[in-house]
């Protein structure tokens, strides 16, 4: 994948740009980095339609701003200046481009003697607030965690007066290197498909020692020493869970011993409801993981497995090569850091959507639905018991989720066409395209927006260009309802037939014969195994589904 | 100290170890331009506490001169 990157700043970051070019050139030779004309005129550069920046047409622009320079050392009117900066910035943003804007760290010589420390905090807070608001309103504006770099190495190691006086270079080599790392990491986030589930062992992983070993030697998990290392590890994992990472337990223990600790140990941060699945038994771990994959309806490549026992890790690697198995640190004090690295490497996403925050609840509900499925006498009565509701959602209001669905769905995906958010944005306004988006609710809760269809209306007959559905609602005949809905609408608009395609990939085998089942006729078979279909809209088959339509 | 200075230069200029020597001059290295020079002078101060006054720093054109300014003869 190639990118066009621009880094703009109000201080001299030319050395950062030089390093970034070198690093990115080695990793992605196709990518280009904008050679800035100077610095300090970031808003002018963004606003000027004739600038070399504009001609470069970057797809990602990083704005790394020194707050003190934005304020021009005048802290008395900081709020006004910050608001003005953001309102001008907003006017310069392109919808189809991505922007990362640095958060605030105020630094300057006068702060060393400033007695009123509130003043500094107020300025930083105001910047953060404006930035947070903008990133909420604009899905293409994101926050670059610049402040974290300064805090990690300390201001005294991050800034240099000498370089500032010589060439308005504010940051030391150490800080600049870390900025380059952050930029590269952020660029890579755009292309990596994140993992979904973190599977955890218990003994010597989430706590020290063995559960149920002896009453007089409780597990190591506390507010101090080694116990605190495990507690901090759990804090990191809990935060990951809140940001959409699903958690599971795969552990060899007596279930009661383990659950007693998870439910009632005073220093457990993670609790039973934080896990979407718990396999606490004496079977092999690959068996348990395979069962979890089935229950959650996820591919093996969605899982990361973490266990202190090297033998268990090797067994999982050998039996389930698609499962990611990171190394385990030797010392417990390294546990929280190791987990932070796992998060950044495998789970971190370019943006967190509301859907992500709801994930654990939705997957847990799904596991309950699968239990209901096993109890129901036949499939139709199961679907009836689910009492599903389908709601058509406005694609314009859910661009981010729409893009996410289209780009992340692998199994129920008929053509596996990917559209970047900027492209999707254009499709929304294209009269030659019809975009349909559906939410599904049932007796257990709201599944969220789970299906999207793009119909190409430009040809002689309309054709389904893209049809994706989240795996968490697969196998519930929802596709019947959705296709009915679209066909009905097109027929009412005067269309007589509808075409569709299936293009095979390594993953979409489950929908290979979907259109046959929906009553479509194959009109062409391609060498690649792909098929072209058509249906006469005046003569649509009766399809069974058990869902109510709601608006 | 001389080795430390050379290692720091190679790090800042992103050059493989062994590229910079006591006889290296600014014109020998493409990477050692005025921008990199500012970074070098700054890093000498931050990391090795070698403080070269600004007006003298801009005159420097060789490793030998850096050693002299650092008091290493």
Coordinates of C-alpha atoms in Angstrom, one line a residue:
Chain A
X1 CA 0.0 0.0 0.0
X2 CA 1.3 3.5 -0.7
X3 CA 0.6 6.8 0.9
X4 CA 1.1 10.4 0.3
X5 CA 2.2 12.0 3.6
X6 CA 2.5 15.6 4.7
X7 CA 3.9 16.8 8.0
X8 CA 3.2 20.4 8.8
X9 CA 4.3 22.3 11.8
X10 CA 4.9 25.8 13.3
X11 CA 8.4 24.8 14.3
X12 CA 11.3 23.3 12.2
X13 CA 10.5 19.6 11.7
X14 CA 12.6 19.2 8.6
X15 CA 14.8 16.7 10.2
X16 CA 11.8 14.6 11.3
X17 CA 10.6 14.8 7.7
X18 CA 14.0 13.7 6.5
X19 CA 14.1 10.7 8.8
X20 CA 10.5 9.8 8.0
X21 CA 11.4 9.8 4.3
X22 CA 14.3 7.5 4.8
X23 CA 12.4 5.0 7.0
X24 CA 9.2 5.1 4.9
X25 CA 11.3 4.8 1.7
X26 CA 12.8 1.6 3.0
X27 CA 9.5 0.1 4.1
X28 CA 7.1 1.4 1.4
X29 CA 9.1 2.6 -1.7
X30 CA 5.8 3.7 -3.3
X31 CA 5.0 6.1 -0.6
X32 CA 5.8 9.8 -0.8
X33 CA 6.5 12.4 1.8
X34 CA 5.8 16.1 1.1
X35 CA 8.9 18.3 1.1
X36 CA 7.7 21.3 3.1
X37 CA 8.6 24.8 1.9
X38 CA 9.3 25.9 5.4
X39 CA 7.4 26.0 8.7
X40 CA 5.3 28.3 10.7
X41 CA 2.7 28.8 8.0
X42 CA 0.7 25.6 8.5
X43 CA -2.7 27.3 8.2
X44 CA -1.7 29.3 5.1
X45 CA -0.3 26.2 3.5
X46 CA -3.6 24.3 4.2
X47 CA -5.8 27.2 3.0
X48 CA -3.9 28.1 -0.1
X49 CA -5.4 26.3 -3.1
X50 CA -2.3 27.1 -5.2
X51 CA 0.3 25.8 -2.6
X52 CA 2.8 23.0 -3.4
X53 CA 1.1 21.1 -0.5
X54 CA -2.2 21.3 -2.4
X55 CA -0.5 20.1 -5.6
X56 CA 1.1 17.2 -3.7
X57 CA -2.4 16.0 -2.8
X58 CA -1.5 14.1 0.5
X59 CA -3.9 11.5 1.8
X60 CA -2.6 11.8 5.3
X61 CA -1.6 15.2 6.8
X62 CA 0.1 15.4 10.2
X63 CA -0.1 18.7 12.0
X64 CA 2.4 18.7 14.9
X65 CA 1.9 22.0 16.7
X66 CA 3.9 23.6 19.4
X67 CA 1.2 25.3 21.6
X68 CA 3.5 28.0 22.9
X69 CA 4.2 29.2 19.3
X70 CA 0.4 29.1 18.5
X71 CA -0.1 31.3 21.5
X72 CA 2.9 33.5 20.6
X73 CA 3.8 33.3 24.3
X74 CA 0.7 35.2 25.3
X75 CA -1.0 33.0 27.8
X76 CA -3.5 35.7 28.9
X77 CA -5.7 35.3 25.7
X78 CA -4.9 31.6 25.0
X79 CA -8.5 30.5 24.7
X80 CA -9.3 33.0 21.9
X81 CA -6.1 32.2 20.0
X82 CA -6.8 28.4 20.2
X83 CA -10.4 28.8 19.1
X84 CA -9.4 31.0 16.2
X85 CA -6.7 28.5 15.1
X86 CA -9.2 25.6 15.2
X87 CA -11.9 27.5 13.3
X88 CA -9.5 28.5 10.6
X89 CA -8.2 24.9 10.4
X90 CA -11.7 23.6 10.1
X91 CA -12.3 25.8 7.0
X92 CA -9.2 24.3 5.4
X93 CA -10.1 20.6 5.8
X94 CA -10.8 18.4 2.8
X95 CA -13.4 15.7 3.4
X96 CA -11.6 13.0 1.6
X97 CA -8.3 13.5 3.4
X98 CA -7.2 12.2 6.7
X99 CA -5.7 14.6 9.4
X100 CA -3.8 13.8 12.5
X101 CA -3.4 16.7 14.9
X102 CA -1.1 16.7 17.8
X103 CA -2.4 17.1 21.3
X104 CA -0.9 19.8 23.5
X105 CA 2.3 20.1 25.6
X106 CA 3.0 23.7 26.5
X107 CA 6.7 24.5 26.9
X108 CA 8.7 27.7 27.2
X109 CA 11.4 29.3 29.3
X110 CA 8.9 31.5 31.2
X111 CA 7.0 28.5 32.5
X112 CA 9.9 27.7 34.7
X113 CA 9.3 30.8 36.9
X114 CA 5.5 30.9 36.5
X115 CA 3.8 30.7 39.9
X116 CA 0.3 30.3 38.6
X117 CA 0.5 26.7 37.3
X118 CA -3.3 26.7 36.5
X119 CA -2.6 29.1 33.6
X120 CA -0.5 26.4 31.8
X121 CA -3.1 23.7 32.4
X122 CA -5.9 25.9 31.1
X123 CA -4.2 26.5 27.8
X124 CA -3.4 22.8 27.3
X125 CA -7.0 21.9 28.3
X126 CA -8.5 24.3 25.9
X127 CA -6.5 22.9 23.1
X128 CA -7.4 19.3 24.0
X129 CA -11.1 20.3 24.2
X130 CA -11.1 21.9 20.8
X131 CA -9.2 19.0 19.3
X132 CA -11.5 16.4 20.9
X133 CA -14.6 18.3 19.7
X134 CA -13.3 18.6 16.1
X135 CA -12.3 14.9 16.0
X136 CA -15.8 14.0 17.2
X137 CA -17.5 16.1 14.5
X138 CA -15.2 15.2 11.7
X139 CA -14.5 11.5 11.2
X140 CA -11.4 12.4 9.1
X141 CA -9.7 14.3 12.0
X142 CA -7.9 12.3 14.6
X143 CA -5.7 12.9 17.6
X144 CA -1.9 12.3 17.3
X145 CA -0.6 11.4 20.8
X146 CA 2.4 13.8 20.7
X147 CA 2.2 14.6 24.4
X148 CA 2.9 11.0 25.3
X149 CA 6.3 11.3 23.7
X150 CA 7.3 14.3 25.7
X151 CA 6.0 12.7 28.9
X152 CA 7.8 9.4 28.3
X153 CA 11.2 11.0 27.9
X154 CA 10.6 14.1 30.0
X155 CA 10.6 17.7 28.8
X156 CA 14.3 18.1 29.7
X157 CA 15.2 15.4 27.2
X158 CA 12.7 16.4 24.6
X159 CA 13.4 20.1 24.0
X160 CA 16.7 21.9 23.3
X161 CA 17.2 25.7 23.5
X162 CA 20.4 25.4 21.5
X163 CA 18.8 24.0 18.4
X164 CA 15.9 26.4 18.8
X165 CA 18.2 29.4 18.8
X166 CA 20.2 28.0 15.8
X167 CA 17.4 27.0 13.6
X168 CA 14.0 27.0 15.3
X169 CA 14.4 23.3 15.8
X170 CA 12.5 22.6 19.1
X171 CA 13.0 18.9 19.6
X172 CA 16.0 16.8 20.5
X173 CA 17.1 13.9 18.3
X174 CA 15.5 11.5 20.9
X175 CA 12.1 13.3 20.6
X176 CA 12.4 13.5 16.9
X177 CA 13.1 9.8 16.5
X178 CA 10.1 9.0 18.7
X179 CA 8.0 11.3 16.5
X180 CA 9.1 9.4 13.4
X181 CA 8.2 6.1 15.1
X182 CA 4.8 7.5 16.0
X183 CA 4.2 8.7 12.5
X184 CA 5.2 5.3 10.9
X185 CA 3.0 3.5 13.4
X186 CA 0.1 5.7 12.6
X187 CA 0.6 5.2 8.9
X188 CA 0.7 1.4 9.3
X189 CA -2.5 1.5 11.3
X190 CA -4.3 2.6 8.1
X191 CA -3.7 -0.8 6.4
X192 CA -3.5 -3.4 9.1
X193 CA -6.6 -5.5 9.8
X194 CA -6.8 -5.5 13.7
X195 CA -7.2 -8.7 15.7
X196 CA -10.5 -9.1 17.5
X197 CA -10.1 -11.4 20.5
X198 CA -7.4 -11.7 23.2
X199 CA -7.4 -15.2 24.8
X200 CA -5.8 -15.4 28.2
X201 CA -4.5 -18.0 30.5
X202 CA -5.1 -17.5 34.2
X203 CA -2.3 -18.9 36.5
X204 CA 0.9 -16.9 36.3
X205 CA -0.7 -14.8 33.5
X206 CA -3.5 -12.8 35.0
X207 CA -2.3 -13.4 38.5
X208 CA 0.8 -15.0 40.1
X209 CA 0.7 -18.5 41.5
X210 CA -1.9 -21.2 41.1
X211 CA -5.6 -21.0 41.8
X212 CA -6.9 -23.5 44.3
X213 CA -3.5 -24.8 45.1
X214 CA -3.8 -24.3 48.8
X215 CA -6.0 -22.2 51.0
X216 CA -3.1 -20.8 52.9
X217 CA -1.3 -19.5 49.7
X218 CA -3.7 -17.3 47.8
X219 CA -2.8 -16.1 44.3
X220 CA -0.5 -13.1 43.9
X221 CA -2.6 -10.2 43.0
X222 CA -2.6 -7.1 45.2
X223 CA -1.8 -3.4 45.7
X224 CA 2.0 -3.8 46.0
X225 CA 5.1 -5.6 44.8
X226 CA 4.6 -8.4 42.4
X227 CA 0.8 -8.4 43.0
X228 CA 0.6 -4.9 41.7
X229 CA 2.4 -5.9 38.5
X230 CA -0.4 -8.3 37.7
X231 CA -3.0 -5.7 38.8
X232 CA -1.5 -3.2 36.4
X233 CA -1.5 -5.8 33.6
X234 CA -5.2 -6.2 34.3
X235 CA -5.8 -2.5 34.1
X236 CA -4.2 -2.4 30.7
X237 CA -6.4 -5.3 29.5
X238 CA -9.5 -3.7 30.9
X239 CA -8.9 -0.5 29.0
X240 CA -8.3 -2.6 25.8
X241 CA -11.7 -4.3 26.4
X242 CA -13.4 -0.9 26.7
X243 CA -12.0 0.0 23.4
X244 CA -13.5 -3.0 21.6
X245 CA -11.0 -5.9 22.2
X246 CA -12.9 -9.0 23.1
X247 CA -11.5 -11.1 25.9
X248 CA -11.7 -14.8 26.5
X249 CA -10.2 -17.3 29.1
X250 CA -8.6 -20.5 28.0
X251 CA -7.2 -22.0 31.1
X252 CA -6.5 -25.4 32.8
X253 CA -8.1 -25.0 36.3
X254 CA -11.0 -26.2 38.3
X255 CA -13.6 -23.9 37.1
X256 CA -15.0 -23.1 40.5
X257 CA -11.5 -22.2 41.9
X258 CA -10.9 -19.8 39.1
X259 CA -14.3 -18.3 39.0
X260 CA -14.2 -17.6 42.7
X261 CA -11.1 -15.5 42.2
X262 CA -12.4 -13.7 39.1
X263 CA -15.8 -13.0 40.8
X264 CA -14.6 -12.0 44.2
X265 CA -10.9 -11.4 44.6
X266 CA -10.7 -7.8 45.9
X267 CA -7.8 -6.9 43.5
X268 CA -9.3 -8.4 40.3
X269 CA -9.8 -5.6 37.9
X270 CA -11.3 -7.9 35.2
X271 CA -14.6 -9.5 36.2
X272 CA -16.6 -12.3 34.8
X273 CA -18.8 -10.1 32.6
X274 CA -15.7 -8.7 30.8
X275 CA -15.1 -12.0 29.1
X276 CA -17.1 -13.1 26.1
X277 CA -16.2 -16.7 26.6
X278 CA -14.6 -18.8 29.4
X279 CA -13.1 -22.2 28.8
X280 CA -11.8 -23.2 32.2
X281 CA -11.4 -27.0 32.0
X282 CA -8.8 -29.7 31.4
X283 CA -9.1 -30.2 27.7
X284 CA -6.4 -29.1 25.3
X285 CA -6.2 -25.4 24.5
X286 CA -6.4 -25.9 20.7
X287 CA -9.7 -27.7 21.3
X288 CA -11.0 -25.0 23.4
X289 CA -9.9 -22.2 21.0
X290 CA -11.5 -24.0 18.1
X291 CA -14.8 -24.2 20.1
X292 CA -14.6 -20.5 20.9
X293 CA -14.1 -19.7 17.2
X294 CA -17.2 -21.6 16.4
X295 CA -19.3 -20.0 19.1
X296 CA -18.2 -16.4 18.2
X297 CA -18.3 -17.2 14.5
X298 CA -14.9 -15.8 13.9
X299 CA -11.9 -17.0 11.8
X300 CA -8.8 -18.3 13.6
X301 CA -6.8 -15.3 12.4
X302 CA -9.0 -13.1 14.7
X303 CA -7.3 -14.5 17.8
X304 CA -4.3 -13.6 19.9
X305 CA -3.4 -16.2 22.6
X306 CA -1.3 -15.3 25.6
X307 CA 0.0 -17.9 28.1
X308 CA 3.0 -18.0 30.4
X309 CA 3.6 -21.7 29.6
X310 CA 5.9 -22.1 26.6
X311 CA 4.6 -25.7 26.0
X312 CA 1.0 -24.4 25.7
X313 CA 2.1 -21.7 23.3
X314 CA 4.0 -24.1 21.1
X315 CA 1.0 -26.5 21.1
X316 CA -1.4 -23.7 19.9
X317 CA 1.1 -22.5 17.3
X318 CA 1.5 -26.0 15.9
X319 CA -2.2 -26.9 16.0
X320 CA -3.7 -23.5 15.0
X321 CA -1.1 -21.7 12.9
X322 CA -3.4 -18.8 12.1
X323 CA -3.8 -17.9 15.8
X324 CA -1.2 -15.2 16.8
X325 CA 0.9 -16.3 19.8
X326 CA 3.1 -13.5 21.2
X327 CA 6.0 -14.2 23.5
X328 CA 5.6 -14.0 27.3
X329 CA 8.0 -11.9 29.3
X330 CA 10.4 -13.6 31.8
X331 CA 9.7 -11.1 34.6
X332 CA 6.3 -10.2 36.0
X333 CA 7.3 -6.5 36.1
X334 CA 7.4 -6.5 32.3
X335 CA 3.8 -7.8 31.9
X336 CA 2.0 -4.4 31.6
X337 CA 4.6 -3.2 29.0
X338 CA 4.3 -6.5 27.1
X339 CA 0.6 -6.1 26.9
X340 CA 0.8 -2.5 25.7
X341 CA 3.1 -3.7 22.9
X342 CA 0.6 -6.4 22.0
X343 CA -2.2 -3.8 21.9
X344 CA -0.2 -1.5 19.6
X345 CA 0.9 -4.3 17.4
X346 CA -2.3 -6.3 17.0
X347 CA -5.4 -4.5 18.2
X348 CA -5.0 -0.7 17.9
X349 CA -7.3 0.8 15.3
X350 CA -7.2 3.9 13.3
X351 CA -10.4 5.1 14.9
X352 CA -12.7 3.7 17.6
X353 CA -16.3 3.8 16.7
X354 CA -19.3 3.5 19.0
X355 CA -19.9 0.0 17.7
X356 CA -16.5 -1.0 19.0
X357 CA -17.3 0.1 22.5
X358 CA -20.4 -2.1 22.5
X359 CA -18.7 -5.2 21.2
X360 CA -18.3 -7.3 24.4
X361 CA -21.9 -6.9 25.2
X362 CA -22.9 -7.8 21.6
X363 CA -20.7 -10.9 21.4
X364 CA -21.8 -12.1 24.9
X365 CA -25.5 -11.7 23.8
X366 CA -24.5 -13.7 20.7
X367 CA -23.1 -16.5 22.7
X368 CA -26.5 -16.6 24.6
X369 CA -28.3 -16.7 21.2
X370 CA -26.2 -19.7 20.2
X371 CA -27.3 -21.5 23.4
X372 CA -30.9 -20.7 22.5
X373 CA -30.2 -22.1 19.1
X374 CA -29.2 -25.4 20.6
X375 CA -32.4 -25.5 22.7
X376 CA -34.9 -24.5 20.0
X377 CA -36.6 -27.5 18.4
X378 CA -36.2 -26.3 14.9
X379 CA -34.5 -23.4 13.1
X380 CA -37.8 -21.6 12.3
X381 CA -38.9 -21.6 15.9
X382 CA -35.4 -20.3 17.0
X383 CA -35.7 -17.4 14.6
X384 CA -39.2 -16.7 15.8
X385 CA -38.0 -16.7 19.4
X386 CA -35.3 -14.2 18.5
X387 CA -38.0 -11.6 17.6
X388 CA -35.8 -9.8 15.2
X389 CA -36.3 -6.2 14.0
X390 CA -34.6 -4.8 11.0
X391 CA -34.2 -1.1 10.6
X392 CA -32.9 0.8 7.5
X393 CA -30.2 3.3 8.5
X394 CA -29.1 6.5 6.7
X395 CA -25.6 5.8 5.2
X396 CA -24.7 9.5 5.3
X397 CA -25.1 9.5 9.0
X398 CA -23.0 6.3 9.5
X399 CA -20.1 6.7 7.1
X400 CA -17.5 5.4 9.4
X401 CA -19.4 2.2 10.2
X402 CA -20.3 1.7 6.6
X403 CA -16.6 1.9 5.6
X404 CA -15.7 -0.4 8.4
X405 CA -18.2 -3.0 7.5
X406 CA -17.3 -3.0 3.8
X407 CA -13.5 -3.2 4.5
X408 CA -13.4 -5.5 7.4
X409 CA -16.0 -8.2 6.5
X410 CA -14.4 -11.3 5.0
X411 CA -16.8 -14.2 5.3
X412 CA -20.2 -12.8 4.3
X413 CA -18.8 -10.6 1.5
X414 CA -19.9 -11.5 -2.0
X415 CA -17.4 -9.4 -4.0
X416 CA -14.8 -8.3 -1.4
X417 CA -14.4 -4.9 -3.0
X418 CA -12.8 -2.4 -0.6
X419 CA -13.5 1.3 -0.5
X420 CA -11.5 3.8 1.5
X421 CA -13.5 6.3 3.5
X422 CA -12.8 9.1 1.1
X423 CA -14.0 7.0 -1.8
X424 CA -17.1 5.9 0.2
X425 CA -17.8 9.5 0.9
X426 CA -18.0 10.2 -2.9
X427 CA -20.2 7.1 -3.4
X428 CA -22.7 8.6 -1.0
X429 CA -23.3 11.6 -3.3
X430 CA -23.1 9.5 -6.5
X431 CA -26.6 9.2 -8.0
X432 CA -25.4 6.1 -10.0
X433 CA -25.1 4.2 -6.7
X434 CA -27.6 3.1 -4.2
X435 CA -26.3 2.4 -0.7
X436 CA -28.3 0.4 1.9
X437 CA -27.4 0.0 5.5
X438 CA -29.2 -2.1 8.1
X439 CA -29.4 -2.4 11.8
X440 CA -30.7 -5.6 13.5
X441 CA -32.2 -5.8 16.9
X442 CA -33.5 -8.9 18.7
X443 CA -34.8 -10.1 22.0
X444 CA -31.3 -10.0 23.5
X445 CA -30.4 -6.5 22.4
X446 CA -29.2 -4.3 19.6
X447 CA -26.7 -5.9 17.2
X448 CA -25.9 -2.6 15.7
X449 CA -25.5 -1.8 12.1
X450 CA -24.6 -5.2 10.6
X451 CA -25.2 -5.2 6.8
X452 CA -24.5 -3.0 3.9
X453 CA -25.3 -3.2 0.2
X454 CA -24.1 -1.1 -2.7
X455 CA -26.1 -1.3 -5.9
X456 CA -24.7 0.1 -9.1
X457 CA -27.5 1.9 -10.9
X458 CA -25.5 3.3 -13.8
X459 CA -25.7 0.3 -16.2
X460 CA -28.6 -1.0 -18.3
X461 CA -29.7 -3.1 -15.4
X462 CA -29.0 -2.4 -11.7
X463 CA -26.3 -4.7 -10.2
X464 CA -25.3 -5.5 -6.6
X465 CA -21.8 -4.3 -6.4
X466 CA -21.2 -5.1 -2.8
X467 CA -23.1 -7.1 -0.2
X468 CA -21.6 -7.6 3.2
X469 CA -23.0 -8.7 6.5
X470 CA -21.3 -9.0 9.9
X471 CA -20.6 -12.6 10.9
X472 CA -22.4 -12.1 14.2
X473 CA -25.8 -12.1 12.5
X474 CA -25.0 -14.8 9.9
X475 CA -27.3 -17.8 9.6
X476 CA -30.5 -15.9 10.6
X477 CA -32.1 -15.5 7.2
X478 CA -31.5 -11.7 7.4
X479 CA -30.1 -11.8 3.9
X480 CA -33.6 -12.8 2.7
X481 CA -35.2 -9.8 4.3
X482 CA -32.5 -7.4 3.0
X483 CA -32.6 -8.6 -0.6
X484 CA -36.4 -8.5 -0.5
X485 CA -36.3 -4.9 0.7
X486 CA -33.9 -3.8 -2.1
X487 CA -35.6 -5.7 -4.9
X488 CA -39.0 -4.3 -3.8
X489 CA -37.7 -0.7 -3.9
X490 CA -36.0 -1.1 -7.3
X491 CA -39.1 -2.7 -8.7
X492 CA -41.2 0.2 -7.5
X493 CA -38.8 2.5 -9.1
X494 CA -39.3 0.8 -12.4
X495 CA -36.4 -1.6 -12.7
X496 CA -37.3 -5.0 -14.2
X497 CA -34.3 -7.0 -13.3
X498 CA -31.4 -7.0 -10.9
X499 CA -27.9 -8.5 -11.4
X500 CA -25.4 -9.8 -8.8
X501 CA -22.0 -11.3 -8.6
X502 CA -20.1 -13.8 -6.5
X503 CA -16.3 -13.4 -6.6
X504 CA -14.5 -16.2 -4.6
X505 CA -11.8 -15.4 -2.1
X506 CA -10.0 -17.6 0.5
X507 CA -12.6 -16.6 3.1
X508 CA -16.0 -16.1 1.5
X509 CA -16.9 -19.8 0.8
X510 CA -19.9 -19.5 3.2
X511 CA -21.8 -17.4 0.7
X512 CA -20.7 -19.2 -2.5
X513 CA -24.3 -20.3 -3.3
X514 CA -26.1 -17.4 -1.6
X515 CA -27.7 -16.0 -4.8
X516 CA -28.8 -19.5 -5.9
X517 CA -30.6 -19.9 -2.6
X518 CA -32.1 -16.4 -3.1
X519 CA -33.6 -17.6 -6.4
X520 CA -31.2 -15.9 -8.8
X521 CA -30.2 -17.5 -12.1
X522 CA -26.5 -17.9 -13.1
X523 CA -26.0 -16.1 -16.4
X524 CA -22.2 -16.5 -16.6
X525 CA -19.5 -18.5 -14.9
X526 CA -16.0 -17.1 -14.9
X527 CA -12.7 -19.1 -15.0
X528 CA -11.8 -17.8 -11.5
X529 CA -15.0 -19.5 -10.1
X530 CA -16.8 -16.2 -10.0
X531 CA -20.5 -16.1 -11.1
X532 CA -22.8 -13.5 -12.6
X533 CA -26.5 -13.7 -11.7
X534 CA -29.7 -12.1 -12.7
X535 CA -33.3 -12.1 -11.3
X536 CA -36.5 -11.0 -12.9
X537 CA -38.0 -8.5 -10.4
X538 CA -41.6 -9.0 -11.7
X539 CA -41.4 -12.6 -10.6
X540 CA -39.6 -12.7 -7.3
X541 CA -39.7 -15.9 -5.2
X542 CA -41.3 -16.0 -1.8
X543 CA -38.5 -16.0 0.8
X544 CA -38.8 -17.0 4.4
X545 CA -37.6 -14.8 7.2
X546 CA -38.7 -14.0 10.7
X547 CA -38.0 -10.4 11.2
X548 CA -40.1 -7.3 11.5
X549 CA -39.3 -4.1 9.6
X550 CA -39.1 -1.0 11.6
X551 CA -38.3 2.6 10.6
Chain B
X1 CA 35.1 11.0 24.5
X2 CA 36.2 11.2 20.8
X3 CA 34.6 7.8 20.2
X4 CA 31.4 9.1 21.9
X5 CA 31.3 12.1 19.7
X6 CA 31.8 10.1 16.5
X7 CA 29.1 7.6 17.6
X8 CA 26.7 10.4 18.3
X9 CA 27.4 11.9 14.9
X10 CA 26.8 8.6 13.1
X11 CA 23.5 8.2 15.1
X12 CA 22.2 11.7 14.3
X13 CA 23.3 11.5 10.7
X14 CA 21.7 8.0 10.4
X15 CA 25.0 6.6 9.1
X16 CA 26.4 3.1 9.6
X17 CA 29.1 2.8 12.3
X18 CA 32.6 3.4 10.9
X19 CA 31.5 6.1 8.4
X20 CA 32.7 9.0 10.4
X21 CA 36.4 9.4 11.4
X22 CA 38.6 12.0 13.0
X23 CA 39.5 13.3 9.5
X24 CA 35.9 13.6 8.2
X25 CA 34.9 17.0 6.9
X26 CA 31.5 18.5 6.3
X27 CA 31.8 18.3 2.5
X28 CA 32.7 14.6 2.7
X29 CA 29.2 13.6 3.9
X30 CA 26.0 14.4 2.0
X31 CA 24.0 13.9 5.2
X32 CA 26.0 16.6 7.1
X33 CA 24.2 19.7 5.8
X34 CA 23.3 22.8 7.7
X35 CA 20.1 21.3 9.1
X36 CA 21.9 18.2 10.4
X37 CA 24.7 20.5 11.7
X38 CA 22.2 22.2 14.0
X39 CA 21.0 18.9 15.2
X40 CA 24.6 17.8 15.9
X41 CA 25.5 20.9 17.9
X42 CA 22.3 20.6 19.9
X43 CA 22.9 16.9 20.6
X44 CA 26.5 17.5 21.7
X45 CA 25.1 19.8 24.4
X46 CA 22.1 17.7 25.5
X47 CA 23.8 14.3 25.5
X48 CA 27.5 14.9 26.1
X49 CA 27.3 18.3 27.8
X50 CA 29.7 19.8 25.2
X51 CA 28.5 23.4 24.9
X52 CA 29.8 25.2 21.8
X53 CA 28.8 28.9 21.6
X54 CA 26.5 29.7 18.7
X55 CA 28.8 32.0 16.8
X56 CA 31.6 29.4 17.0
X57 CA 29.3 26.5 16.2
X58 CA 28.3 27.9 12.8
X59 CA 31.9 28.1 11.8
X60 CA 32.7 24.4 12.3
X61 CA 33.2 22.4 9.2
X62 CA 35.1 19.2 10.3
X63 CA 35.2 16.6 13.1
X64 CA 38.7 17.9 14.0
X65 CA 37.2 21.3 14.8
X66 CA 34.5 19.7 16.9
X67 CA 37.2 18.0 18.9
X68 CA 39.0 21.2 19.4
X69 CA 35.9 23.1 20.5
X70 CA 35.2 20.3 23.0
X71 CA 38.7 20.7 24.4
X72 CA 40.0 17.4 23.0
X73 CA 43.4 18.0 21.5

